[in-house]
Short mmCIF file of C-alpha atoms and ligand atoms in Angstrom, two decimals:
data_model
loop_
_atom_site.label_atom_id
_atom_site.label_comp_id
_atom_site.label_asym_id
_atom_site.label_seq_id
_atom_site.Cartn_x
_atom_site.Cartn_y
_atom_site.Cartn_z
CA UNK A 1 -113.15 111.96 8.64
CA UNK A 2 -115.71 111.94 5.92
CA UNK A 3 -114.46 111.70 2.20
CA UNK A 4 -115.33 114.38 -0.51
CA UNK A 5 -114.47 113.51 -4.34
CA UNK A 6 -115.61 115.56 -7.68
CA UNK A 7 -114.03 116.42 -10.91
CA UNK A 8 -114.03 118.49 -13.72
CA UNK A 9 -113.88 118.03 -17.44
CA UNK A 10 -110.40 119.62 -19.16
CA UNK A 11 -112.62 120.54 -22.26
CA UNK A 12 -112.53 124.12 -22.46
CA UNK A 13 -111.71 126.50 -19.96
CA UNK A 14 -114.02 125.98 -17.05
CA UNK A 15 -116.82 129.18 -16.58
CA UNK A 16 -118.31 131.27 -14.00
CA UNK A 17 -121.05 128.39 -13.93
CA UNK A 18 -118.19 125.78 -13.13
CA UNK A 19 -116.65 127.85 -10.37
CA UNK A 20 -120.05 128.93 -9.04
CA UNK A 21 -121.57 125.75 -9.26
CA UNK A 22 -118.66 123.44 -7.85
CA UNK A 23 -115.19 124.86 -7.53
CA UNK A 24 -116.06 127.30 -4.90
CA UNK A 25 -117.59 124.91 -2.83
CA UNK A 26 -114.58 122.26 -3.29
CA UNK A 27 -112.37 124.95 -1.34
CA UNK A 28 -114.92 125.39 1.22
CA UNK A 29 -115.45 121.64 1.53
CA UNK A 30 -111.42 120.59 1.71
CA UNK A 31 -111.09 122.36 5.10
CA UNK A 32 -113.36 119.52 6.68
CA UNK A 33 -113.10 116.23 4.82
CA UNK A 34 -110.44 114.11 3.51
CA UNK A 35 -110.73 115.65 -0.35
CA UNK A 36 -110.00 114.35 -3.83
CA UNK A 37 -110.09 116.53 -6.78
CA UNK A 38 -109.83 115.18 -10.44
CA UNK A 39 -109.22 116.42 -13.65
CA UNK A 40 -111.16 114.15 -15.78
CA UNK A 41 -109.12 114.25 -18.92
CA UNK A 42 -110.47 110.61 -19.74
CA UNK A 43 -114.06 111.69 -19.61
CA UNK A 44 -113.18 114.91 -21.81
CA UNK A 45 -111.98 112.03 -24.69
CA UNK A 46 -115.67 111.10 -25.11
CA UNK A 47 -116.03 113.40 -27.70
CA UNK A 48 -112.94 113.95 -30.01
CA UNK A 49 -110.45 116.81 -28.50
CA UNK A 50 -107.07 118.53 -30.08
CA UNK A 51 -104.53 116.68 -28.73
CA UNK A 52 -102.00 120.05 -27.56
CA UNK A 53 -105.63 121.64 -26.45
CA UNK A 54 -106.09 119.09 -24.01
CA UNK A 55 -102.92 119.41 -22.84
CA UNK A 56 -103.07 122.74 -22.33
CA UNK A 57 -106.22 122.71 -21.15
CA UNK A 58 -105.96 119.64 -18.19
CA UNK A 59 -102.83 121.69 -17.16
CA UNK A 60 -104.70 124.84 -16.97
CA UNK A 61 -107.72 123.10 -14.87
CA UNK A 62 -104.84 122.47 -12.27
CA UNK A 63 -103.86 125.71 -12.11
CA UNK A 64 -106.96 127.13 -12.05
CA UNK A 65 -108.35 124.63 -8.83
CA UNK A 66 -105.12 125.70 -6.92
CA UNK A 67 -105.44 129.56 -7.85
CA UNK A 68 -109.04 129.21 -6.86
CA UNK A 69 -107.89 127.88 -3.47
CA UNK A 70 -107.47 124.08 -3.19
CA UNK A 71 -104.29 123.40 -0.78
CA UNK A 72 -102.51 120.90 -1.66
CA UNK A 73 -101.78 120.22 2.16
CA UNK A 74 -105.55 119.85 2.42
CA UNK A 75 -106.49 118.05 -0.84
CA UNK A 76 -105.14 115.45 -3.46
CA UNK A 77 -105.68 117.23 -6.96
CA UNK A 78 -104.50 114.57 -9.69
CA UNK A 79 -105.40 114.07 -12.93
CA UNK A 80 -107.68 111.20 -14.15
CA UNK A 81 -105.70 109.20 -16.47
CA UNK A 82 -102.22 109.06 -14.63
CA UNK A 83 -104.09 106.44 -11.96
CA UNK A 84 -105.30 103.41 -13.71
CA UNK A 85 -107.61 102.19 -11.16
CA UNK A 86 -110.36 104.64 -12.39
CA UNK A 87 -110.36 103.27 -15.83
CA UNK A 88 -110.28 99.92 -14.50
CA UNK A 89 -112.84 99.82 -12.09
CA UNK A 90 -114.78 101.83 -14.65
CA UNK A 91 -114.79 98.69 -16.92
CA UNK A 92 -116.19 96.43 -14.18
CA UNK A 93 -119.01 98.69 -13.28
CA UNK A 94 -119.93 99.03 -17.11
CA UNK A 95 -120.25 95.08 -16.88
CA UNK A 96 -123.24 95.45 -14.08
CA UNK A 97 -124.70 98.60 -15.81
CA UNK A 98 -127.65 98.34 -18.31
CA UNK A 99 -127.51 100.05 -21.71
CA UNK A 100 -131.03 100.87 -20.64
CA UNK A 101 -130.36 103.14 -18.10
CA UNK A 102 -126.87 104.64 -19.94
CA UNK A 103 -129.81 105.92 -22.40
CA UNK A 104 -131.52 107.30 -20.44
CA UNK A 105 -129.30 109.75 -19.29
CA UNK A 106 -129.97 113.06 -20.70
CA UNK A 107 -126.10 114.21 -20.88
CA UNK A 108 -125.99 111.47 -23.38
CA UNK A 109 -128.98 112.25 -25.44
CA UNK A 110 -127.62 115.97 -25.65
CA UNK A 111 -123.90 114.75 -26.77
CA UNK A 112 -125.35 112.00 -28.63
CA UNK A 113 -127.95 114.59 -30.66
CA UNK A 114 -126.82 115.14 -34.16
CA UNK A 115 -123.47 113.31 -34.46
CA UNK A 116 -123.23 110.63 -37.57
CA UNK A 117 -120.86 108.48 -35.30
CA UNK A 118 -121.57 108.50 -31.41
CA UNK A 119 -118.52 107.54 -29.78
CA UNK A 120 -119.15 104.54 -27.02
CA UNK A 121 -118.04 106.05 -24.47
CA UNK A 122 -120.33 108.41 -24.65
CA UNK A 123 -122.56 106.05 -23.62
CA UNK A 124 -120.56 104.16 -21.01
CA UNK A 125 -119.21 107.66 -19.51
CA UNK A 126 -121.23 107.24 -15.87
CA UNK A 127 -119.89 104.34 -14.89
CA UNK A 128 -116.26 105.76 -15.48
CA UNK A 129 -117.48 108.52 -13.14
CA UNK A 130 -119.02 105.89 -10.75
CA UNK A 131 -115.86 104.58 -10.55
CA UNK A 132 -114.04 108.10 -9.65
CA UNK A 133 -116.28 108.48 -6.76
CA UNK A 134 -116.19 104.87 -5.56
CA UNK A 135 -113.03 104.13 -5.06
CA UNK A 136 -112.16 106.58 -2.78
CA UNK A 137 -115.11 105.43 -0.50
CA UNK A 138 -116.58 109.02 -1.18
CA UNK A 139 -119.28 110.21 1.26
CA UNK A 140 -120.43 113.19 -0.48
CA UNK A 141 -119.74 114.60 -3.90
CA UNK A 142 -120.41 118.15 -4.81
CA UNK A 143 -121.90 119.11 -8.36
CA UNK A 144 -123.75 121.57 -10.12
CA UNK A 145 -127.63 120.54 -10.86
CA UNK A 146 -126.88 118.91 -14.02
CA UNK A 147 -125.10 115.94 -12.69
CA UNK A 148 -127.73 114.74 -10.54
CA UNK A 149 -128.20 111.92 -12.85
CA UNK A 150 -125.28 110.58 -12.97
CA UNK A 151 -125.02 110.80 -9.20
CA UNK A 152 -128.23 108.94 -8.75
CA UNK A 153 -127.05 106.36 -11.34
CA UNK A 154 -123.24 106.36 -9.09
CA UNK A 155 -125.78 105.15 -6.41
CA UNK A 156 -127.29 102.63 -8.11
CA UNK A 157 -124.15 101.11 -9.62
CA UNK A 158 -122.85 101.22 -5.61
CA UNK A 159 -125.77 99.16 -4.58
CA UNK A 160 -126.21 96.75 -7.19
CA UNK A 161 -122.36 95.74 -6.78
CA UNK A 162 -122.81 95.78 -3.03
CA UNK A 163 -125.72 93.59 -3.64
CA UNK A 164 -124.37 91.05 -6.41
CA UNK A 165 -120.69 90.96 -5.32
CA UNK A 166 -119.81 92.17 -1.90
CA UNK A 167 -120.98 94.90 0.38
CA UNK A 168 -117.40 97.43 -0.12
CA UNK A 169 -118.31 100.61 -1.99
CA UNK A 170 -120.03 103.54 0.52
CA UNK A 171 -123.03 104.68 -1.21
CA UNK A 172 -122.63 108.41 -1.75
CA UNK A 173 -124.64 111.53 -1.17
CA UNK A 174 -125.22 114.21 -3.89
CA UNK A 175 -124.49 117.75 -2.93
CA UNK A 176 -125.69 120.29 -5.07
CA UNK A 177 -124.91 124.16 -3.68
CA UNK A 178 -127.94 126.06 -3.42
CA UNK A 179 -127.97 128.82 -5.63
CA UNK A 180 -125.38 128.29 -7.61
CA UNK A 181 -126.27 124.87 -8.61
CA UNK A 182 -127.24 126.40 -12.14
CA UNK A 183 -125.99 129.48 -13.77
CA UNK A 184 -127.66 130.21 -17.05
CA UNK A 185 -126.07 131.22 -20.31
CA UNK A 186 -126.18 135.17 -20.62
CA UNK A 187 -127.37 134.56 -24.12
CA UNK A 188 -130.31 132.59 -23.20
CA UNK A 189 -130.94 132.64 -19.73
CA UNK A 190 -132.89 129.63 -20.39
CA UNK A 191 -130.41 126.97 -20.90
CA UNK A 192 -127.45 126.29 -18.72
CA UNK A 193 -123.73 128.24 -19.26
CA UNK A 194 -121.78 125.87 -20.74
CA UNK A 195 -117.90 125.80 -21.91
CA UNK A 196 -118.76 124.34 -24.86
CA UNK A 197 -121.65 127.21 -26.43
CA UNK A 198 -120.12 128.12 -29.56
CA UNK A 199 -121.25 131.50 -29.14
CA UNK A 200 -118.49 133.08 -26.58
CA UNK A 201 -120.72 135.74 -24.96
CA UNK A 202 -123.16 133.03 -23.75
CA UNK A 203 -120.36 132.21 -20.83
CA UNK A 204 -117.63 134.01 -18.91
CA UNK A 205 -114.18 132.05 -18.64
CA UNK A 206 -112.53 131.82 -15.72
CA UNK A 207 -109.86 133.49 -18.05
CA UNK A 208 -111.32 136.00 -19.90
CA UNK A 209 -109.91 139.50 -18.88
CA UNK A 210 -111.42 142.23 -17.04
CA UNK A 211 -112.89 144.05 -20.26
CA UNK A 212 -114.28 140.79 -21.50
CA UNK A 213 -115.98 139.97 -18.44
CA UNK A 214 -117.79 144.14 -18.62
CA UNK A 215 -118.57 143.69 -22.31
CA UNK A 216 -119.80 140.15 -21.98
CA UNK A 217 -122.21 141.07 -19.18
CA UNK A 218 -122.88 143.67 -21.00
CA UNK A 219 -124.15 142.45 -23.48
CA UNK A 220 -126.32 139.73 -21.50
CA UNK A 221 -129.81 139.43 -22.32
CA UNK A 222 -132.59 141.09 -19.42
CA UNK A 223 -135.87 140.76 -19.31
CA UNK A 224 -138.87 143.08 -20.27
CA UNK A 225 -139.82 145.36 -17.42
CA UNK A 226 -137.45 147.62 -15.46
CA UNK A 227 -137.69 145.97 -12.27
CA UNK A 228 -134.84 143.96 -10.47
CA UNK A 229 -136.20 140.99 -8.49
CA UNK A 230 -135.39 137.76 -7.77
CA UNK A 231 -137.68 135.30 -10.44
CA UNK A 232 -136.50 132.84 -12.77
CA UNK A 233 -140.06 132.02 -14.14
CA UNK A 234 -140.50 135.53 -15.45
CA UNK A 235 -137.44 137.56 -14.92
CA UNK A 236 -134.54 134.52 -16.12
CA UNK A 237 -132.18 136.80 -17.01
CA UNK A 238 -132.42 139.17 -13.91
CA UNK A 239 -132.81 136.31 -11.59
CA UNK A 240 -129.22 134.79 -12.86
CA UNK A 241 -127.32 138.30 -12.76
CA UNK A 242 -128.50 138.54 -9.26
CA UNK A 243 -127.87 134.83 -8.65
CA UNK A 244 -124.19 135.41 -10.13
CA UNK A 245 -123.80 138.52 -7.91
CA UNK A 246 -124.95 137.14 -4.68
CA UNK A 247 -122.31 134.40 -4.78
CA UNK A 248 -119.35 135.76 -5.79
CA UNK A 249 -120.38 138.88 -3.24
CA UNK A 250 -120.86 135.62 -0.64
CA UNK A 251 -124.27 137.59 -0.33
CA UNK A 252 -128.04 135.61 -0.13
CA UNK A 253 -129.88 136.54 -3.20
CA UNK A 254 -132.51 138.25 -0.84
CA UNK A 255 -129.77 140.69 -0.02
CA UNK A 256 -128.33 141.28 -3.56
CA UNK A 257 -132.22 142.17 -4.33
CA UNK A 258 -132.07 144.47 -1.79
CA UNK A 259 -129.35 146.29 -2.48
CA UNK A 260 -130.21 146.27 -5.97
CA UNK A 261 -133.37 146.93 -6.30
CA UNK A 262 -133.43 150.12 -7.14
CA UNK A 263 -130.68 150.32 -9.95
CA UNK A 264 -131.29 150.36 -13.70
CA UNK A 265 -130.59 147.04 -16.01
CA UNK A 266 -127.04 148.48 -17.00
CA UNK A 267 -126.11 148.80 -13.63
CA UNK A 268 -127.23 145.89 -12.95
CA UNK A 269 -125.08 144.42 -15.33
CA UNK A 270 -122.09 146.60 -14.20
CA UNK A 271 -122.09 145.28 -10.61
CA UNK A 272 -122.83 141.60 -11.73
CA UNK A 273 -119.21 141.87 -14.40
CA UNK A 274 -117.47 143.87 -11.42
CA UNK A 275 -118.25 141.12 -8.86
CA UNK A 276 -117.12 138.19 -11.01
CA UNK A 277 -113.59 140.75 -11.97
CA UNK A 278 -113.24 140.99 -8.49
CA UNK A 279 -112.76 137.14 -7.73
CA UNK A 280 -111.33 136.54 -11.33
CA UNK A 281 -108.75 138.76 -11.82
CA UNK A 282 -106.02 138.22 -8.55
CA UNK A 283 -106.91 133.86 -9.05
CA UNK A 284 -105.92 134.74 -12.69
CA UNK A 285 -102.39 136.14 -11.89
CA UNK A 286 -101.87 133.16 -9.51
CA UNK A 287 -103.09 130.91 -12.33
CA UNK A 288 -100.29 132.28 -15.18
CA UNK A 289 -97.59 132.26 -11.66
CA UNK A 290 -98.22 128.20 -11.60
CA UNK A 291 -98.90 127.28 -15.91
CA UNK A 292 -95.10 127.96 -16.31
CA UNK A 293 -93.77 126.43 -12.91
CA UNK A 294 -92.51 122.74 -11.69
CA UNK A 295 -94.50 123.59 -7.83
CA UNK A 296 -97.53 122.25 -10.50
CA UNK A 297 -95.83 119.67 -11.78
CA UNK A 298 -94.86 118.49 -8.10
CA UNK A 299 -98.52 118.88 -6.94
CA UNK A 300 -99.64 117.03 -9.30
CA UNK A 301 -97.15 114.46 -9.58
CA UNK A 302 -97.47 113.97 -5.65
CA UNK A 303 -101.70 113.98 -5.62
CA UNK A 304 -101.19 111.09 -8.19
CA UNK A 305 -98.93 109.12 -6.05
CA UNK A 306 -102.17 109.62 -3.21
CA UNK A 307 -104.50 108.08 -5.66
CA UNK A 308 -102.91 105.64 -6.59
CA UNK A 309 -102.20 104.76 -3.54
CA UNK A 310 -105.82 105.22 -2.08
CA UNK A 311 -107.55 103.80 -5.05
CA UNK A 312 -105.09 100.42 -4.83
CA UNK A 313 -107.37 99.12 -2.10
CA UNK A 314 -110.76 99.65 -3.65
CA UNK A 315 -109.77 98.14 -6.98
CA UNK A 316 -108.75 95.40 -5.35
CA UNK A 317 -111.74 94.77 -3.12
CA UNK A 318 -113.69 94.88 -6.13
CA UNK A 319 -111.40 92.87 -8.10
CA UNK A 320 -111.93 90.40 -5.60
CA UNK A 321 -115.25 90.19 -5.26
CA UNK A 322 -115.85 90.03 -8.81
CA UNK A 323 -113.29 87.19 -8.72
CA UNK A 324 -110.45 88.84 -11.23
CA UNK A 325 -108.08 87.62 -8.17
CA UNK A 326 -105.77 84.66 -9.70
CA UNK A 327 -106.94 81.32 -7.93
CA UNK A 328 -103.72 80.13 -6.59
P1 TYM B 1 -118.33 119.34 -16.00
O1 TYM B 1 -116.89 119.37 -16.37
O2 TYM B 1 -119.34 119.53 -17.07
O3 TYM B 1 -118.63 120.45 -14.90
C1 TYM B 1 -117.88 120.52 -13.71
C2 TYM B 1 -118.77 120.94 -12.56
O4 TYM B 1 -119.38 122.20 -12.82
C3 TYM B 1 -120.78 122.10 -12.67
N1 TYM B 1 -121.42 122.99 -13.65
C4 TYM B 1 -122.26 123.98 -13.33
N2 TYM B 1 -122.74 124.40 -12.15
C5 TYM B 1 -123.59 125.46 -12.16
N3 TYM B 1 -123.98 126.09 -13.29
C6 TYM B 1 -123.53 125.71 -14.50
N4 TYM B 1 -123.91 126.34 -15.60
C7 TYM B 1 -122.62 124.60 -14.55
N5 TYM B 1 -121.99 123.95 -15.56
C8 TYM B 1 -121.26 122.98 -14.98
C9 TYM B 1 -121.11 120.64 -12.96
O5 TYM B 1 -122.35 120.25 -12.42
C10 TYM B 1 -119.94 119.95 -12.32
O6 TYM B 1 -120.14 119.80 -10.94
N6 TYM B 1 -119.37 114.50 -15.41
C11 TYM B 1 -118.77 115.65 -14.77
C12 TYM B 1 -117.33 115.46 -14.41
C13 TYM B 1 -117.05 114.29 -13.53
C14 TYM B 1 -117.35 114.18 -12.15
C15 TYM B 1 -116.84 112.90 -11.75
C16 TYM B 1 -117.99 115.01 -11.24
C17 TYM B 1 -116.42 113.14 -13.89
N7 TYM B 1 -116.28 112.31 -12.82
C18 TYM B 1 -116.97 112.48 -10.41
C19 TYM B 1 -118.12 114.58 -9.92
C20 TYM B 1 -117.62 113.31 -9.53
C21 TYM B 1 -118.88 116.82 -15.73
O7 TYM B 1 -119.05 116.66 -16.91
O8 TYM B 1 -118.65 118.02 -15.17
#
């Protein structure tokens, strides 16, 4: 059985873009692979974070993957920093990476952008990540379009080990979902949703209530024109309404065009923030069910005991063939 790994950051409360763009397709995936899901509360530390916000918020991710349907018969969910292997083999592969490429990244230049003091491990986040994926021998790892790079540099870091050292970690594939791969901000349909906007009605929460979710759509900026069709060149806003509709209606965009052709802007809008209430609201009331209840804490407690388990071999492969082993 072929392996599946991907994670999330705990740095906000994940969006529509987040569910669209990966956590959907994590539940899909776990039927047929062997399936890790993280909670990368180490990568969220990158930049600085309120310690009881973190908290809250890597406890909330949980709840939120299992409301959104991850089994935990199916998959390991865990969080990142309660199995050591990930930070250590993250410090090996940041030995064979080149500061070079680390720039290059354009996650980094974004972070980096502005700050007086850039953290390190802002810098030396990918190989962390290369290190999630790698030492579960992941096959495939499904992402939204804006970790392709990282991905690509995951590969790299695989093969140069392989190369140098020994030939132990599988090289893994990319998956990024078709449509859904990037959902735009419904402030400015030309830059990418994001937990972190500062202004709230750019993104819808995988929290946010009902009314929220109508007034935030609401509120989303169209194009000129009248006309609903499917083109982000010159219709961005449309085209990611009716991208954001056509998923979460498990519809092809061709269809949601269709069926909406013929509707005005607003209503446009009002089918878009009833499809998203529709798969929001029930996973919500699941969600507050599990925040307050030990089955979490079990889950969680028992998907670390996989990893660690799992991720024992790998780091010592690698530990190995790096030669950390004591000579006896
Ligand atoms: P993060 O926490 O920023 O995002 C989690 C996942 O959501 C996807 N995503 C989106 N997809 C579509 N539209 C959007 N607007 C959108 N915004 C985010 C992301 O592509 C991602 O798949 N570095 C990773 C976390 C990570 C990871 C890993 C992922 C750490 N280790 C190992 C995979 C494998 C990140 O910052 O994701």
């Amino acid at each position: 059985m072929k392996t599946v790994f991907s994670g999330v950051q705990p740095s906000g409360t994940p969006t529509i873009g987040n569910y669209l763009g990966a956590i959907k397709h994590f539940v899909d995936l776990q039927k047929d692979y062997r399936s890790f899901f993280c909670i990368v509360n180490q990568h969220a530390i990158t930049v600085p974070q309120n310690k009881q916000e973190l908290q809250h918020n890597t406890r909330s991710l949980a709840a939120l993957y299992i409301a959104s349907g991850l089994d935990p018969e199916k998959a390991t969910i865990f969080i990142q920093s309660e199995v050591p292997a990930h930070a250590q083999l993250g410090w090996m592969l940041q030995c064979i990476a080149y500061i070079g490429e680390l720039e290059r990244m354009t996650q980094f230049k974004d972070k980096a952008e502005g700050r007086s003091g850039v953290p390190g491990a802002l810098l030396t986040y990918p190989p962390l990540m290369a290190a999630d994926i790698l030492l579960y021998g992941t096959d495939i790892v499904p992402v939204g379009e804006d970790q392709k790079q990282h991905l690509e540099l995951t590969r790299t870091l695989a093969e140069r080990f392989n190369q140098q050292y020994n030939d132990i970690f599988t090289v893994p594939e990319t998956k990024i979902a078709g449509s859904g791969a990037r959902i735009m901000s419904l402030q400015n349909p030309e830059k990418k949703m994001s937990k972190s906007d500062s202004n709230q009605k750019a993104f819808i929460s995988m929290l946010d209530g009902e009314k929220t979710i109508m007034k935030k759509m609401k509120s989303a900026v169209t194009d000129s024109g009248r006309e609903i069709r499917y083109d982000p060149e010159s219709k961005p806003g449309v085209s990611n309404l009716l991208t954001i509709y056509a998923i979460s209606k498990n519809i092809s965009i061709k269809e949601a065009e269709q069926k909406l052709s013929s509707e005005s802007y607003g209503s446009l809008k009002e089918e878009t923030g009833a499809a998203v209430a529709d798969i929001l609201v029930p996973l919500q009331e699941r969600h507050a069910e599990l925040m307050n209840s030990s089955e979490l804490d079990d889950i969680l407690d028992k998907g670390a005991e996989t990893a660690r388990q799992a991720s024992s071999k790998m780091l010592a492969k690698a530990e190995r063939a790096m030669g950390l082993e004591r000579k006896k």
